[in-house]
């Protein structure tokens, strides 16, 4: 039995417990045991920490939380061939079934039977995790470990941003949380003509500046519509990347996408969304891309190339790092919205 | 002065008046005078006829109604070079400005300054109309005149249907009005594996059958979701063509689009649309295409090729034909929803 | 040990030997034992039969030949989960490595380490074959067994044809061998406006007619260029599907593709190809798609849907069927070029 | 009559004559008179200067040479509405017919009846030129006049580079002449992971460095194939931009494009091209895009956005500037291959 420390949701109530747990050493033939180096905290983990309505419906206790991580292969099942002991690996957090029509046609990221690490099964806020080899992605050791740790949300930003061509285009990003902030850098480095960001929180406005935004609009003090039109010769933007999950941000965003433009939607709304789809979407001939997860593994390949070749620097977005035992500090800072990505160092 | 009969909305009230009107013979250098042969009645014309809220806001009286037509070039302005006297022509009803960024980048159908025939300016329920040459499309005389007359809505159906590949795919079409009915034939002739239609009206169910639907579901007596899943091995459809403007139809349609699928939206909803965009769209990784007008003139070229080569037969969908003086009969039949396309013969 | 009859290339010389061979019953954890029902003869098999230059370089003896087949799962390895005993299966003949960047990004058909059944390892002209589960595709028992048997080349035709949209387009197919003939039916059922075929052999001209070609040009008696232009209002075709491997056919084909058109290339040329790439390709703004194999498993999914729903009828192209012991008759008929697909019945 | 200085090919022989010529002041209704500020010298002009075989076949004397320019609208025809007096304009050099199927379907850059400025009709090495309004593109006065002057070849570089997504991809550019050099900057600013260049000439190697190439290979001293593979973990590049017109460069380039990769071809070869299309292209599942001209006016819009927002700096590539009367110096420097773009200042 492997004995290890892990951050566990023991009972159906707020908080976690850091405790020693046991895990069998046995591996399925296609399974890999990963020794975890770093994990990072996602908004999803915060929902589970707070034990909100969504978490209460979704999570079964006891369960180890967490899904974003980087680690080293510690052991492999008898049939594993994609990675070997000692490899540094990051991981898809969406575990595909491999059998549904989506999986068999190269679209595992929309698998009909997805299982999510730390949500549908034990996660990675622990010293070890077992995952099927299909989700692992070996990375170059030249990628800084703190960037590797956030490659999963970085992949979300890439997947959202690259759904359409950005070079020479005007782009609006609604929401500059950690993923929105990463998308700013991606859009800039993909050659966007102008990257405009709408974001009300002061902390995130600063983050957006550091990531290279050309113009940041605070929707609480300024009209997003007016300012975007003014800064695009009245044409509006070619592309909207919606990353806020805020209804008004989305509607204002649609309003200023130019006719024939593209919208990429990662933001999750609370409850139903209501909007004038005729006037804001259909009559304008827009296209809307629903984004979930990351393409396996096109997105990871691009992420790797961007980091390995130092095209994109994620330093400004990785704002805090704590030891695993100080996990509570990390969750508190996240809770206040006064952070980019928060890393917990496990090893 | 040209004296001609025309169907005129004289005052801001329901109905039209068929009367003699005058039109100057002068043509702008880029203008073309077309002698109209056939016109057909669109749902938009019905709104204007009934003088509903939309019409009251949109239409200025007096104005000649109508926008779908086929005719013959009777005279051309001094700079016209795309058509010549005697050519049989059909026409875009969306008149583009030619100057905005959309127009200059090959996307006139989403022109920011569109003017619509019979809505923003005098239309075609008349013996003659003047239009700029840019909207005219010369057709082969082998295309039956009654099919030519409905090439504009046929173009809507083509534009909506061909936004994604259909060959070998399962397709759901919500709504079998005239454009939905034409889309059925297009999907079948584009090699769709199975074309499923949801439609409550008996008349349109019959029309859908004639156009080749593989399965027709009456949402008033059957569950669209259950029947679609049952007929697609539980996978749902690859493509949804929404042509009903009905909220429940759209939501049920989204529900049965398989993960990673495509949705093409032509239907116009009354008021705001409210739906669970997270669960029905984003998490499924769908793509939504807002459809307006027809691509100028890719869509018209495809329409011409499909009709000229007799790939698609529009006979079942052209259900009624009246002389212009019997226009009221046409509008009454349309009003009851007991028709496909209704043609008024002008010449 | 499994004892079975198999068609074996015993020595580096023309011909095969039908003999009893032995195969171990052991299966790798991911391997599947398939009891073969039908196989079909490919042009590649003919190269091996004749023992031409290509075969001499490529094939190691002794080896069982053949790669196109349909069968039933007879046994599965310990880790197999995609198929189960009794399933009717067809199979990719390109065995991907699963590890290269292509395989890991959803493009197994261009795997860098492909192994081909019956070329790089023992094939399927036998009563049983062992393959990794990743290449198997379960099919509906409603698909006629003789169509299932040729789904691999049918997949080539689909992959080549659907690389661009065909609905309403004019298409030229150069070469009406079995795959070209199948492409004719695909293009027609994908809504092509006009399907023109160039083919010199009388037998294949007849086959092309049966598959629905709108116009067949014999390049030995007619000018392909003149006839295509004449039948397309001087515009040429929108799409060229090159399936002949004949240099002149390809050059003439390029000549009549309209500016901005698309070319899909499956044909294999003998030796280097020489052509005026500036004038025939670059200045015309064409796009050329090199086609190899079938997309795993998008192509197979489309093939299944087209056959299951009886959209395409392959009867005219499956022209001969022999018992395995009469294999020589099949190869002789193929050798003369007087056949469509030739099936050998194993079971 | 307008009297003006112009660089004229007077007789069918090498060289030009700078002389005073006359041009009628009359404008067609859709014509625009442009007062030229800067012109730049293209490789095509060099062919005409040298009076090589191509020029002898193509050019009729007497004719004013030149096609790349920036100017100011001096007068407009009666129907012109896209530009007005005083506008700063650049121009397409490919004058489309507006009537062919390509022009009417948004693809004027592959017009079947193209007329090229300075090749098929009088060009722009003069104080004034008359062109139809359709080819003009108004630019922001904030764009430096020397960059505006080379927006036509910059457009070639953009059109070639953006035919596929580059963000996070490895790219090989064969040939670092002025357009290749501009493509280096575009690829880098579009987020390419690594931009590798093959170029033998010392002058151009220096230029490539200044434009941001990550690795430059001299094919006369090094193996392109070996070095590319070594610098891409053995995978080769995802994208090849061929800009050399050199057969060996193209073949070596194809060799190192990874399976499933994309090739964009702008280079013009002398005579037929001969290569192993089976092994280097088809079996690898590559796609080849033939590039001609610039998309009207998507490419110009992107070019404008990239320059106006200072995303790309063209300074290193604009290496020389002479007064019109010193035109011979410019041509001599171009002739030696010791330059980037050479500008002639007219105004």
Coordinates of C-alpha atoms in Angstrom, one line a residue, chain C residues 101-102 107 109-113 233-236 238 250-251 258-261 265-278 281-292, chain D residues 101-102 107 109-113 233-236 238 250-251 258-261 265-278 281-292:
Chain C
X101 CA 2.6 13.1 -32.6
X102 CA 0.2 12.3 -35.5
X107 CA -4.5 11.8 -37.2
X109 CA -4.1 7.8 -40.7
X110 CA -0.8 9.7 -41.2
X111 CA 1.0 7.8 -38.4
X112 CA 4.8 8.0 -38.9
X113 CA 5.2 4.4 -38.0
X233 CA -20.0 26.7 -69.8
X234 CA -16.2 27.2 -70.3
X235 CA -15.6 27.5 -66.6
X236 CA -14.0 24.1 -66.0
X238 CA -14.7 23.1 -59.3
X250 CA -3.5 14.7 -64.0
X251 CA -2.2 17.5 -66.1
X258 CA -11.3 26.5 -62.5
X259 CA -9.3 29.1 -60.7
X260 CA -9.5 28.7 -56.9
X261 CA -10.6 25.1 -57.3
X265 CA -5.1 13.2 -55.2
X266 CA -5.2 9.5 -54.5
X267 CA -3.6 8.2 -57.7
X268 CA -0.1 6.8 -57.4
X269 CA 2.2 7.7 -60.3
X270 CA 5.0 5.5 -61.6
X271 CA 8.1 7.5 -60.8
X272 CA 8.5 11.2 -60.6
X273 CA 5.8 13.5 -61.8
X274 CA 6.8 16.5 -64.0
X275 CA 4.4 19.4 -64.7
X276 CA 4.1 23.1 -65.1
X277 CA 3.3 23.8 -61.4
X278 CA 3.4 27.6 -62.0
X281 CA -1.4 25.2 -60.1
X282 CA 0.1 28.2 -58.4
X283 CA -1.1 31.0 -60.6
X284 CA -4.6 29.5 -60.6
X285 CA -4.7 29.5 -56.8
X286 CA -5.6 25.8 -56.5
X287 CA -5.4 23.6 -53.4
X288 CA -4.1 20.0 -53.6
X289 CA -4.9 17.5 -51.0
X290 CA -2.7 14.4 -50.8
X291 CA -4.9 11.4 -49.7
X292 CA -3.6 8.4 -47.9
Chain D
X101 CA -17.7 33.4 -61.5
X102 CA -14.6 33.9 -59.3
X107 CA -12.6 35.5 -55.0
X109 CA -7.7 37.4 -56.6
X110 CA -8.2 34.4 -58.9
X111 CA -10.2 36.3 -61.5
X112 CA -10.1 34.5 -64.8
X113 CA -9.5 37.8 -66.7
X233 CA 12.9 16.5 -32.3
X234 CA 12.9 14.5 -35.5
X235 CA 9.4 15.4 -36.3
X236 CA 10.0 17.9 -39.1
X238 CA 4.2 21.5 -39.5
X250 CA 11.0 22.7 -52.5
X251 CA 11.9 19.0 -52.5
X258 CA 5.7 16.2 -41.0
X259 CA 2.9 13.8 -42.1
X260 CA -0.4 15.7 -42.4
X261 CA 1.4 19.0 -42.7
X265 CA 3.6 27.7 -52.4
X266 CA 4.4 31.2 -53.7
X267 CA 7.7 30.5 -55.4
X268 CA 7.8 30.4 -59.2
X269 CA 9.9 27.7 -60.7
X270 CA 11.8 28.1 -64.0
X271 CA 10.1 25.5 -66.2
X272 CA 8.5 22.3 -65.2
X273 CA 8.8 20.9 -61.7
X274 CA 9.7 17.2 -61.3
X275 CA 9.4 15.4 -58.0
X276 CA 8.4 12.2 -56.3
X277 CA 4.8 13.3 -55.6
X278 CA 3.9 9.9 -54.2
X281 CA 3.4 14.4 -50.8
X282 CA 0.5 11.9 -51.3
X283 CA 1.6 9.2 -48.9
X284 CA 2.4 11.8 -46.2
X285 CA -1.2 13.2 -46.5
X286 CA 0.1 16.8 -47.1
X287 CA -2.0 19.7 -48.4
X288 CA -0.5 22.2 -50.9
X289 CA -1.9 25.7 -51.3
X290 CA -1.1 27.6 -54.5
X291 CA -0.8 31.2 -53.7
X292 CA -1.4 34.0 -56.2

